[in-house]
mmCIF file of C-alpha atoms in Angstrom:
data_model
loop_
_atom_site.group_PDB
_atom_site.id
_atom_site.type_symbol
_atom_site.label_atom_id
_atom_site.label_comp_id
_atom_site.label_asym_id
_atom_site.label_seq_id
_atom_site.Cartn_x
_atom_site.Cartn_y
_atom_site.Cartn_z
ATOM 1 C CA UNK A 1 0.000 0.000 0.000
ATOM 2 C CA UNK A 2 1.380 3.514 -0.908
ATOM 3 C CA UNK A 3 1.460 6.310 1.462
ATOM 4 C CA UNK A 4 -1.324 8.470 1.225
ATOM 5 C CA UNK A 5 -0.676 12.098 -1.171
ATOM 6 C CA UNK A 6 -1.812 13.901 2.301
ATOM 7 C CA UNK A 7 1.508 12.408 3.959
ATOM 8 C CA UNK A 8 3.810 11.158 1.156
ATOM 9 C CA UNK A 9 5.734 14.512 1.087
ATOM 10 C CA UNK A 10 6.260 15.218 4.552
ATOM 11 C CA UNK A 11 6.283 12.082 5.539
ATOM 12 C CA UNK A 12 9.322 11.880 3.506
ATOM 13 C CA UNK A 13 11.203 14.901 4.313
ATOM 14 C CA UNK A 14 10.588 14.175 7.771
ATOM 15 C CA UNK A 15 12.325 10.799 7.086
ATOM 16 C CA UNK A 16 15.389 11.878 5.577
ATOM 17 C CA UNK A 17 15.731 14.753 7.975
ATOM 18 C CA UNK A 18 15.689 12.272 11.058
ATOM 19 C CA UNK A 19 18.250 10.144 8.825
ATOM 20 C CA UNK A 20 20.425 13.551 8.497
ATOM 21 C CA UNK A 21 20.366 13.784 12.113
ATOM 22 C CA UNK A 22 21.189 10.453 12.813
ATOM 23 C CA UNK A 23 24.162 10.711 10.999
ATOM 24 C CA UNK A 24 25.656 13.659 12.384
ATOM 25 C CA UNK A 25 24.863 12.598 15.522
ATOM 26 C CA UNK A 26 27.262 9.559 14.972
ATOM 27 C CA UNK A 27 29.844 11.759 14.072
ATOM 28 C CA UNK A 28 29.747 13.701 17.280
ATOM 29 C CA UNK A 29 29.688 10.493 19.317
ATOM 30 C CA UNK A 30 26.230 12.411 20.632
ATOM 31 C CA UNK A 31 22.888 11.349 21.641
ATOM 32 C CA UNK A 32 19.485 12.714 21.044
ATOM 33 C CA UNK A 33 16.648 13.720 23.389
ATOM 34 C CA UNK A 34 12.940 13.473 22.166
ATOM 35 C CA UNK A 35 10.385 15.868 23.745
ATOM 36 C CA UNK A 36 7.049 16.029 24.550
ATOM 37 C CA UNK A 37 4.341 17.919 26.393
ATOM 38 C CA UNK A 38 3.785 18.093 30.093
ATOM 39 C CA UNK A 39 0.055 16.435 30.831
ATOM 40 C CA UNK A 40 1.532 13.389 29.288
ATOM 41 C CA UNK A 41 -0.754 11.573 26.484
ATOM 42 C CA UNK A 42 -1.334 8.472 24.735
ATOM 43 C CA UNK A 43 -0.658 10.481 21.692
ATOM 44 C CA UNK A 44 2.493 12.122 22.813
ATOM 45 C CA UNK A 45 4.253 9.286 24.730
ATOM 46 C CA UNK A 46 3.831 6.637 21.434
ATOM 47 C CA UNK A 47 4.786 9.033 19.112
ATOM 48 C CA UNK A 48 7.730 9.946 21.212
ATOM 49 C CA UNK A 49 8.693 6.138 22.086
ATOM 50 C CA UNK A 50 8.554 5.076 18.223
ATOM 51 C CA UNK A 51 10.681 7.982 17.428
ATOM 52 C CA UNK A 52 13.206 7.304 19.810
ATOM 53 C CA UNK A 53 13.105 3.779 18.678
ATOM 54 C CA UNK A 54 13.386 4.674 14.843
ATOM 55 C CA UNK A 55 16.445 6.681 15.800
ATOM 56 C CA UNK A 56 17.951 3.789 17.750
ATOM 57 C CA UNK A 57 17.443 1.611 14.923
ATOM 58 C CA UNK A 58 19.304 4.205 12.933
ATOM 59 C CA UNK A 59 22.017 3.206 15.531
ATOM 60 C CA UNK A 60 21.823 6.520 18.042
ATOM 61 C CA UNK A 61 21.344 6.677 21.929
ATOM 62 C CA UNK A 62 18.150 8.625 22.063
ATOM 63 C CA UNK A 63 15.337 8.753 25.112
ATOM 64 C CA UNK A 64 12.281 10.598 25.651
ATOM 65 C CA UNK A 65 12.322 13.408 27.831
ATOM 66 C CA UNK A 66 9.723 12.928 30.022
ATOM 67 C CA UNK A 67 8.224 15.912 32.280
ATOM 68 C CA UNK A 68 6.621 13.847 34.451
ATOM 69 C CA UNK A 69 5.663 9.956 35.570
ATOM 70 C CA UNK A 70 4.482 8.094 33.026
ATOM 71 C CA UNK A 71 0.800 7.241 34.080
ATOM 72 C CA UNK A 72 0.028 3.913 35.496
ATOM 73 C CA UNK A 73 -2.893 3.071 32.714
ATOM 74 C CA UNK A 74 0.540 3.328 30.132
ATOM 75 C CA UNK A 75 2.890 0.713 31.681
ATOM 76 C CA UNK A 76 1.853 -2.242 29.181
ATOM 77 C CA UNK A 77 3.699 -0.115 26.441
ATOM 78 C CA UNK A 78 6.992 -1.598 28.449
ATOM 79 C CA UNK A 79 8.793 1.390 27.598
ATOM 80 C CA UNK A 80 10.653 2.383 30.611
ATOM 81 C CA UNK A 81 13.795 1.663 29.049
ATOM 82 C CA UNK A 82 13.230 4.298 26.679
ATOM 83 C CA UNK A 83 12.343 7.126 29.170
ATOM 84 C CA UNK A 84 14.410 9.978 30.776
ATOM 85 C CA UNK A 85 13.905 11.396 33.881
ATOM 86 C CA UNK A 86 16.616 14.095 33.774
ATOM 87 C CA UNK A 87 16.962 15.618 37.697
ATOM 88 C CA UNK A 88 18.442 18.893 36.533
ATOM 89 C CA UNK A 89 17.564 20.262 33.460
ATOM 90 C CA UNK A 90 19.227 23.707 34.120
ATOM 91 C CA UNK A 91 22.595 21.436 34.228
ATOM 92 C CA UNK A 92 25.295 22.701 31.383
ATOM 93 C CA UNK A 93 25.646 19.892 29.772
ATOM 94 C CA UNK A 94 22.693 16.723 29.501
ATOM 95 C CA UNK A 95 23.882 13.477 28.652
ATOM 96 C CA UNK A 96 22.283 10.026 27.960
ATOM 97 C CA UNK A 97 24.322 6.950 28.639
ATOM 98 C CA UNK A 98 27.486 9.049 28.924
ATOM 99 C CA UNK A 99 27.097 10.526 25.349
ATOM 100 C CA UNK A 100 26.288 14.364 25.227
ATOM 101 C CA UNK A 101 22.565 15.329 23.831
ATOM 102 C CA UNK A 102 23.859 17.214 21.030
ATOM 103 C CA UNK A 103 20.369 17.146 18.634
ATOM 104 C CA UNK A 104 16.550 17.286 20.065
ATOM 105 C CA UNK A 105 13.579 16.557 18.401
ATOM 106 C CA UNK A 106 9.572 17.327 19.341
ATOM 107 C CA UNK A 107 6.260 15.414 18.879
ATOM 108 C CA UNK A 108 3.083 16.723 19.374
ATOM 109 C CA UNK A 109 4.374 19.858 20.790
ATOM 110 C CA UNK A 110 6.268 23.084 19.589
ATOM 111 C CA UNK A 111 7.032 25.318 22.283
ATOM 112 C CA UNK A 112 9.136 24.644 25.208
ATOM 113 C CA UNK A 113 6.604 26.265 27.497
ATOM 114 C CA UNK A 114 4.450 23.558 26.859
ATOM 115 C CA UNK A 115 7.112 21.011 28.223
ATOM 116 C CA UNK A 116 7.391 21.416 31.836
ATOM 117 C CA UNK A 117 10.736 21.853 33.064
ATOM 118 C CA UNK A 118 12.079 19.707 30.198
ATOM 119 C CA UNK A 119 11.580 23.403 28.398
ATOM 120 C CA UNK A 120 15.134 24.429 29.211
ATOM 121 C CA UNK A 121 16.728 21.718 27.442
ATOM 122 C CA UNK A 122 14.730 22.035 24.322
ATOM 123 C CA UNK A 123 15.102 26.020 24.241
ATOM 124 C CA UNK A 124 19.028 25.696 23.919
ATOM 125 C CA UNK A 125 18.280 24.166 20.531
ATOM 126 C CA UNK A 126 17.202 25.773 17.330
ATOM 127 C CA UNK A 127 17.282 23.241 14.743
ATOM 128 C CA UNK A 128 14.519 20.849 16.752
ATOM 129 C CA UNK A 129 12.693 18.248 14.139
ATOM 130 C CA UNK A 130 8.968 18.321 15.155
ATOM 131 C CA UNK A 131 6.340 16.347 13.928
ATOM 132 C CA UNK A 132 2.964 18.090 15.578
ATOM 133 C CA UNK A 133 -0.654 17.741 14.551
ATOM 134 C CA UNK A 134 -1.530 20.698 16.083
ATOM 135 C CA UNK A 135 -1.899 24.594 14.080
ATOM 136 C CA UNK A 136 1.221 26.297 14.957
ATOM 137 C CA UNK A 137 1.887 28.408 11.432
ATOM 138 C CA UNK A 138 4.692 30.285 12.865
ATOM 139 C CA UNK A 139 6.536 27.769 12.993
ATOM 140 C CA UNK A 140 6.913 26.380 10.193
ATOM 141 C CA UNK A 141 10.424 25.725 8.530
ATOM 142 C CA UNK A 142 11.895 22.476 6.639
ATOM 143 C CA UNK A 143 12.562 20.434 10.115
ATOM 144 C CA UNK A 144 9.176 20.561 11.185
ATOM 145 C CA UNK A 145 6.101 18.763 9.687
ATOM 146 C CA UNK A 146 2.628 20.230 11.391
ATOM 147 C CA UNK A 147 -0.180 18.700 9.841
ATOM 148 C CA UNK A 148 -3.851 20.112 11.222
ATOM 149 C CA UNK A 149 -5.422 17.218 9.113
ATOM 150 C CA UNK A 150 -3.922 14.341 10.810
ATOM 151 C CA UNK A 151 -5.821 12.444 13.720
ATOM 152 C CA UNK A 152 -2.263 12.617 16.064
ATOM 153 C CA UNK A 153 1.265 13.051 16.035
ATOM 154 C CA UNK A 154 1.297 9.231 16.214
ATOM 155 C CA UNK A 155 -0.474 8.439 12.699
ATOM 156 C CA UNK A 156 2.379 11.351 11.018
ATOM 157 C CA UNK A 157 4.991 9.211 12.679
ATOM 158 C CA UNK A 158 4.091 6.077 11.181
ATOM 159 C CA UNK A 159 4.116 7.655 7.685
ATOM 160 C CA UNK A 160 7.477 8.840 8.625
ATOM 161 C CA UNK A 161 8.722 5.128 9.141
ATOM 162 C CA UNK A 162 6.788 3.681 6.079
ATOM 163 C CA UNK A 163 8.515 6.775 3.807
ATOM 164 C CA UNK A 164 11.708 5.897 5.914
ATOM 165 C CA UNK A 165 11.440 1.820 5.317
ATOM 166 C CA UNK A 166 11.298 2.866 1.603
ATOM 167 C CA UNK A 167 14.542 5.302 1.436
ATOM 168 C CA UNK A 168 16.417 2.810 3.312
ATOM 169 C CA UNK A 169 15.064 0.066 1.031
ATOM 170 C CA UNK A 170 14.039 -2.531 4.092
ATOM 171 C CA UNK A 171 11.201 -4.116 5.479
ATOM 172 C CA UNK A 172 9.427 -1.737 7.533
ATOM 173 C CA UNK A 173 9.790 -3.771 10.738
ATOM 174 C CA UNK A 174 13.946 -2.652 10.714
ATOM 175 C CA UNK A 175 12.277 0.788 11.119
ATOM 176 C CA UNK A 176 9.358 0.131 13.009
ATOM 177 C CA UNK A 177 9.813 -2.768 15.588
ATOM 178 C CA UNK A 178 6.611 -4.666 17.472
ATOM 179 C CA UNK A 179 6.642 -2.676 20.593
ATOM 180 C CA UNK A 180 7.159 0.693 18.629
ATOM 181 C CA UNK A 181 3.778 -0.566 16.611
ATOM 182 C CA UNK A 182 1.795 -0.689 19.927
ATOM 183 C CA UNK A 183 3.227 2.617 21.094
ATOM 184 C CA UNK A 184 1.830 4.360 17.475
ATOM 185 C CA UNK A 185 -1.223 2.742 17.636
ATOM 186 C CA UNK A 186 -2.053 3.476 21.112
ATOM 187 C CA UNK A 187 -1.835 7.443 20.190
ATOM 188 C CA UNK A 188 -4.024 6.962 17.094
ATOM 189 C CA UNK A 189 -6.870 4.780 19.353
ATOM 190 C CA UNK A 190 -6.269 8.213 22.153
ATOM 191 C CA UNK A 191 -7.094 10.964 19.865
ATOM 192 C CA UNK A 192 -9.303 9.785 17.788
ATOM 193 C CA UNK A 193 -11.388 7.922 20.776
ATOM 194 C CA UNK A 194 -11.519 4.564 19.144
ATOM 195 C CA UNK A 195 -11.585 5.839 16.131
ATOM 196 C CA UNK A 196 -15.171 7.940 16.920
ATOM 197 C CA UNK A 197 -14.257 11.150 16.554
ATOM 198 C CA UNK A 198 -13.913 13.764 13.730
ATOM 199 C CA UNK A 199 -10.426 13.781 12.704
ATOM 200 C CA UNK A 200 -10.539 9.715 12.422
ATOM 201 C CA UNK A 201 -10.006 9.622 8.917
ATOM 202 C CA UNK A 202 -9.440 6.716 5.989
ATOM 203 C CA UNK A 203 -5.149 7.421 6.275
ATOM 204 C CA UNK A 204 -6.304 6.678 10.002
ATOM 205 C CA UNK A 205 -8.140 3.635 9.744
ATOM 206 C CA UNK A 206 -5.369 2.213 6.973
ATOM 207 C CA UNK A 207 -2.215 2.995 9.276
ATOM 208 C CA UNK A 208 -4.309 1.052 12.187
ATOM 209 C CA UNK A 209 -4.493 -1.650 10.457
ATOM 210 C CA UNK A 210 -0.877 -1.927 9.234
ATOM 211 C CA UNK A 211 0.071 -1.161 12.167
ATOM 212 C CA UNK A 212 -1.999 -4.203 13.715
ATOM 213 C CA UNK A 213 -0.124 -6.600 10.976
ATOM 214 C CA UNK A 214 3.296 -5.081 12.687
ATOM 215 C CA UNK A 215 2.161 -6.466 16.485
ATOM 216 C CA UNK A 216 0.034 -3.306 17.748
ATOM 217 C CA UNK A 217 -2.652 -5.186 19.702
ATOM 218 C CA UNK A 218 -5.789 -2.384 19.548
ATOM 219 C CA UNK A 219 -7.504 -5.025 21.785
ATOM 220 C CA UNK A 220 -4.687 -4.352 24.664
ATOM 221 C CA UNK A 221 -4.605 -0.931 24.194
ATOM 222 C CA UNK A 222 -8.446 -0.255 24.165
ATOM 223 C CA UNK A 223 -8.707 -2.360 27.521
ATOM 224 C CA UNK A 224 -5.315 -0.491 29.104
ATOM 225 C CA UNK A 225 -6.393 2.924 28.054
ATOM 226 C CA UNK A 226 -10.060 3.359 28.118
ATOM 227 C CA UNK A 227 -11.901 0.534 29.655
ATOM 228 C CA UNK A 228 -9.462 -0.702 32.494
ATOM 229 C CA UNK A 229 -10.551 1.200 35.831
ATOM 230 C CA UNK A 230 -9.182 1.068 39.881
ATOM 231 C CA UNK A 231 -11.616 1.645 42.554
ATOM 232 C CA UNK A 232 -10.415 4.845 42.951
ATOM 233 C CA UNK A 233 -10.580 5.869 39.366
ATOM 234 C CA UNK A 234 -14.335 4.460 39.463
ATOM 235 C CA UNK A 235 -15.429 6.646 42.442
ATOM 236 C CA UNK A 236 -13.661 9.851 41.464
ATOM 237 C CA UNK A 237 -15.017 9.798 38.145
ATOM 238 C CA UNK A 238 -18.362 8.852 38.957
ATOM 239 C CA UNK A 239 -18.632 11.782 41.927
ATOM 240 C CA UNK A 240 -17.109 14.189 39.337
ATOM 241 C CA UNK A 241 -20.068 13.204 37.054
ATOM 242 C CA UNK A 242 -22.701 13.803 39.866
ATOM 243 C CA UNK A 243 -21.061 16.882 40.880
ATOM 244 C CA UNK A 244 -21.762 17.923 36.362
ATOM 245 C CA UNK A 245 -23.289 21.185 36.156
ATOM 246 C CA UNK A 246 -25.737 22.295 33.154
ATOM 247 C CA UNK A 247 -26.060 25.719 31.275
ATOM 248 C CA UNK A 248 -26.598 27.524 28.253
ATOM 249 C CA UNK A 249 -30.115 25.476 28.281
ATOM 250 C CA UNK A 250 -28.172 22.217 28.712
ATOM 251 C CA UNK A 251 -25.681 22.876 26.144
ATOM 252 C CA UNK A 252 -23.232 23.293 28.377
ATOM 253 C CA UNK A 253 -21.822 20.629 31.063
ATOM 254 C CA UNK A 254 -18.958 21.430 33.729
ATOM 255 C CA UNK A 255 -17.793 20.061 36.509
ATOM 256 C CA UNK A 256 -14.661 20.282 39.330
ATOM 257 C CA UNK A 257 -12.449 18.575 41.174
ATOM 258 C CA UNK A 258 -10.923 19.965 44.149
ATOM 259 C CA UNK A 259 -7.550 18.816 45.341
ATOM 260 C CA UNK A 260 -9.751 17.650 48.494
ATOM 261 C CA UNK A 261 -11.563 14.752 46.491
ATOM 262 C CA UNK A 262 -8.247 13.416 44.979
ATOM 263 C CA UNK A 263 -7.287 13.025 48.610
ATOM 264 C CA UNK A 264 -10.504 11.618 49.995
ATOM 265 C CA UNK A 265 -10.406 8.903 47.211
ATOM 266 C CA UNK A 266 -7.527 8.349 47.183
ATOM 267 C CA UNK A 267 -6.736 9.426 43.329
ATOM 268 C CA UNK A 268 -4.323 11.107 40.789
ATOM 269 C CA UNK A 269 -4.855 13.260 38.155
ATOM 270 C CA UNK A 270 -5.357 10.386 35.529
ATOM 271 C CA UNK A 271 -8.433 8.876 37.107
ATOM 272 C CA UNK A 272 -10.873 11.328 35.829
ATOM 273 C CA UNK A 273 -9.389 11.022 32.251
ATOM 274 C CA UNK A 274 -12.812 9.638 31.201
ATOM 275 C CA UNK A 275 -14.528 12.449 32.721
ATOM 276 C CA UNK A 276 -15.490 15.109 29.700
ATOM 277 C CA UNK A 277 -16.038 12.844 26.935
ATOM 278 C CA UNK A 278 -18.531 11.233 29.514
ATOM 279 C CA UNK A 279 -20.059 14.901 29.963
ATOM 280 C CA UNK A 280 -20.079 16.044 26.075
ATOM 281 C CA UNK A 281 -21.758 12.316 25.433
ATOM 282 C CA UNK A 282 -25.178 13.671 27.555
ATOM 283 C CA UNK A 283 -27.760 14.282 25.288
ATOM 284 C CA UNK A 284 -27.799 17.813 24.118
ATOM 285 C CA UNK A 285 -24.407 19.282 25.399
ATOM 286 C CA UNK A 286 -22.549 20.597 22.640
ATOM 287 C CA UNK A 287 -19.200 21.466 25.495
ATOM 288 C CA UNK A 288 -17.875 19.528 28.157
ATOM 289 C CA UNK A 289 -15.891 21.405 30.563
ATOM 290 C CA UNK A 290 -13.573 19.857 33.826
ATOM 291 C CA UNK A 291 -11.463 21.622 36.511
ATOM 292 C CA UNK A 292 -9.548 20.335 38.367
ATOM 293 C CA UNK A 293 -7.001 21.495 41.095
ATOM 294 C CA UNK A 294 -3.160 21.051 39.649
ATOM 295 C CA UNK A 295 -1.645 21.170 43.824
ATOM 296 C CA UNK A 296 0.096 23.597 41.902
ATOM 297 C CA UNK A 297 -1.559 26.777 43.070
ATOM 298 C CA UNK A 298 -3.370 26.636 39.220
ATOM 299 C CA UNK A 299 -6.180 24.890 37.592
ATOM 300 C CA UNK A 300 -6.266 22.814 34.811
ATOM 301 C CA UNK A 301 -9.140 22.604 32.249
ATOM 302 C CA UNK A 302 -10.180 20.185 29.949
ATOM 303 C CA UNK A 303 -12.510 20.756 26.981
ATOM 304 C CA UNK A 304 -14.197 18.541 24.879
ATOM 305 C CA UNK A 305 -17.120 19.627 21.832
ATOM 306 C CA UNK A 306 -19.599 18.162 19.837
ATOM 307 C CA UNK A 307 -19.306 19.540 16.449
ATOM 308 C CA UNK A 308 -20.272 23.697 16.932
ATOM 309 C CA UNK A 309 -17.835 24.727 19.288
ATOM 310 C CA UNK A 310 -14.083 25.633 19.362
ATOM 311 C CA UNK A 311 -12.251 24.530 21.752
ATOM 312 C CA UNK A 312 -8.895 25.600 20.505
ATOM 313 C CA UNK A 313 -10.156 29.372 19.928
ATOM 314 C CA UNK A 314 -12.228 29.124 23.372
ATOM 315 C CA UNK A 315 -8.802 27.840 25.142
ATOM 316 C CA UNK A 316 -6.592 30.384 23.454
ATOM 317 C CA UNK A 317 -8.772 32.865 25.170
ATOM 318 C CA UNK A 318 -6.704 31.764 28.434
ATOM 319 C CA UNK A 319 -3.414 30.972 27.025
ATOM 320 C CA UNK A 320 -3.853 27.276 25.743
ATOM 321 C CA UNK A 321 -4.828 25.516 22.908
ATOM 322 C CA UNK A 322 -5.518 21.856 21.329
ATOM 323 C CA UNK A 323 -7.992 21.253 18.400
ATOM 324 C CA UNK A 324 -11.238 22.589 17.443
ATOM 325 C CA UNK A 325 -13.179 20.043 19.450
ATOM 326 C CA UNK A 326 -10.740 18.768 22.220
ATOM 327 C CA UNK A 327 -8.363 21.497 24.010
ATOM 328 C CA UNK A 328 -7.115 22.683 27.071
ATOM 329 C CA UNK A 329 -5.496 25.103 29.021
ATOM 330 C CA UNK A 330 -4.315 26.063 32.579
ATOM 331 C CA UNK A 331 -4.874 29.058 34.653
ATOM 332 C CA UNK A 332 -2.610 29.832 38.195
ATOM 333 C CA UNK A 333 -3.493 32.281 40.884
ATOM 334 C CA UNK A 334 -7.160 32.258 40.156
ATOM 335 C CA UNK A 335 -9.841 30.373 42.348
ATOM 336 C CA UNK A 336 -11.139 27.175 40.782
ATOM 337 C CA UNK A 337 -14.673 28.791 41.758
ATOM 338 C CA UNK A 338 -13.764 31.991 39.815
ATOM 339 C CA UNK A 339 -12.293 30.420 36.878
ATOM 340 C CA UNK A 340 -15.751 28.407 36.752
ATOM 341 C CA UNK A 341 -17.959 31.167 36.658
ATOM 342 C CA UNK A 342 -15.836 33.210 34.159
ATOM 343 C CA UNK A 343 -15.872 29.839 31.934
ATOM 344 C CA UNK A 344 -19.707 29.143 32.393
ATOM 345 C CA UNK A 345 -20.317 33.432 31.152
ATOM 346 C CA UNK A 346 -17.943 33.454 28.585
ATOM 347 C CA UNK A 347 -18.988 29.884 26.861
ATOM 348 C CA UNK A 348 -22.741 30.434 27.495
ATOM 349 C CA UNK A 349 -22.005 33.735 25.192
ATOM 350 C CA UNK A 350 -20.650 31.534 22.584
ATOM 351 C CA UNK A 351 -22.863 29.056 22.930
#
């Protein structure tokens, strides 16, 4: 099967940039760090693994950067191996397995800001690759790929290895190994929401299933990602649903969580990951809003629409961003309270 004429290009350029790198990496005796955004993702963390595999089949060291833990519903990926927790990022120099990071590269992410304190590394660099399914025009230049149309960073990357397979003249498996498969096709399953959302498209649907021929297993990562629930997961989320709000004559649902219920129940951050697709399902909402308490001194907000309202433009409106009908953004030194009713007035206005 031929890459698709919406990828073929890029997909290509992409390929023999990362090939470039690899190279020149060599000849420093360097490594390479791949980065990613903080609010870790099934989207960012497989498109970030399989890159850092690709490169290490192109014989570099390479790791992922990581900002934070990887969550607990990720740890059948088995990628630990590939992950870097790096204690001080402000250090001079960074180095993975004794070999200095002398080339970086993004996935679905552009700005530092976006990367926790993994930011400083990646602003010391100017020649970054990025692949990034998110509208960032600025930044456009002949390292980085940003393709709006795609369903995640992770599809782009596996149109990368297939145009990458083809320049090197191999099987695609000496590009793209088993494990790397399940990492892609765990981001496509996450953004698209099993393939049920708007951006699921038919490049989508045919890199799935070449990626299931390679050994992704959309059964285990269904189960892992979206069905697979603790006690404490179950009770947060479902008191987070009780505690749903409606406005704008139902077509708006919100709801919080304090810092105080993660305690009582015991839970993290990841356990109401469910939470506003389960809101913008109800009957009649057209946006799904949740807050929820960082610890931080901020609040984090999660949006999710049905199909006419913007999330990206609505979340830009406090600094953040995402796609037209998932987004996000954070807010600190505001009350979660305040932040709610300035939400609930300014969407109801839109809506």
């Amino acid at each position: 099967m031929q890459v698709k004429e919406l990828y073929a290009d890029e997909a290509l350029r992409i390929g023999s940039v990362m090939l470039e790198m690899s190279e020149e990496v060599k000849e420093a005796d360097g490594s390479i760090l791949v980065f990613l955004h903080k609010s870790v993702d099934g989207d960012c963390v497989g498109s970030a693994c399989a890159a850092v595999s690709m490169l290490k089949n192109m014989g570099v060291p390479a790791k992922v950067a990581m900002p934070e833990k990887l969550p607990d519903n990720m740890a059948f990926l088995g990628v630990d191996d590939l992950l870097e927790y790096i204690a001080d990022p402000s250090a001079e120099e960074i180095t993975i397995d004794g070999k200095k990071v002398v080339k970086v590269m993004s996935v679905d992410c552009t700005e530092g800001s976006r990367m926790g304190d993994m930011g400083q590394i990646y602003d010391r660099f100017e020649d970054a690759v990025t692949v990034d399914h998110h509208e960032v025009t600025e930044l456009r230049n002949d390292r980085k790929w940003i393709e709006p149309q795609a369903s995640s960073a992770c599809e782009m990357m596996f149109y990368v290895a297939k145009q990458t397979a083809e320049m090197l003249a191999c099987d695609i498996r000496e590009v793209l190994d088993k494990r790397a498969a399940m990492c892609l096709i765990a981001g496509i399953v996450t953004d698209t929401g099993r393939f049920t959302y708007t951006n699921t498209r038919s490049e989508t649907l045919e890199a799935a299933g070449e990626l299931m021929d390679l050994g992704g297993d959309i059964m285990a990562v269904c189960h892992n990602l979206f069905d697979k629930k603790t006690p404490q997961e179950f009770r947060i989320s479902s008191q987070a649903c009780l505690n749903t709000e409606f406005f704008a004559d139902g077509k708006l649902a919100i709801t919080t969580v304090s810092e105080q219920m993660f305690s009582d129940f015991g839970a993290t951050k990841d356990d109401i990951g469910d939470v506003v697709s389960r809101l913008r399902d109800v009957e009649g909402v057209e946006l799904a809003v949740v807050l929820r308490e960082t610890g931080e001194g901020s609040v984090r907000a999660n949006l999710r629409s049905k199909t006419s309202f913007d999330c990206s433009e609505f979340a830009g409106r406090f600094d953040g961003g995402g796609h037209k009908r998932a987004a996000g953004f954070t807010v600190s030194g505001k009350a979660m309270a305040d932040l709610k009713d300035q939400v609930v007035k300014e969407a109801s206005e839109l809506l």
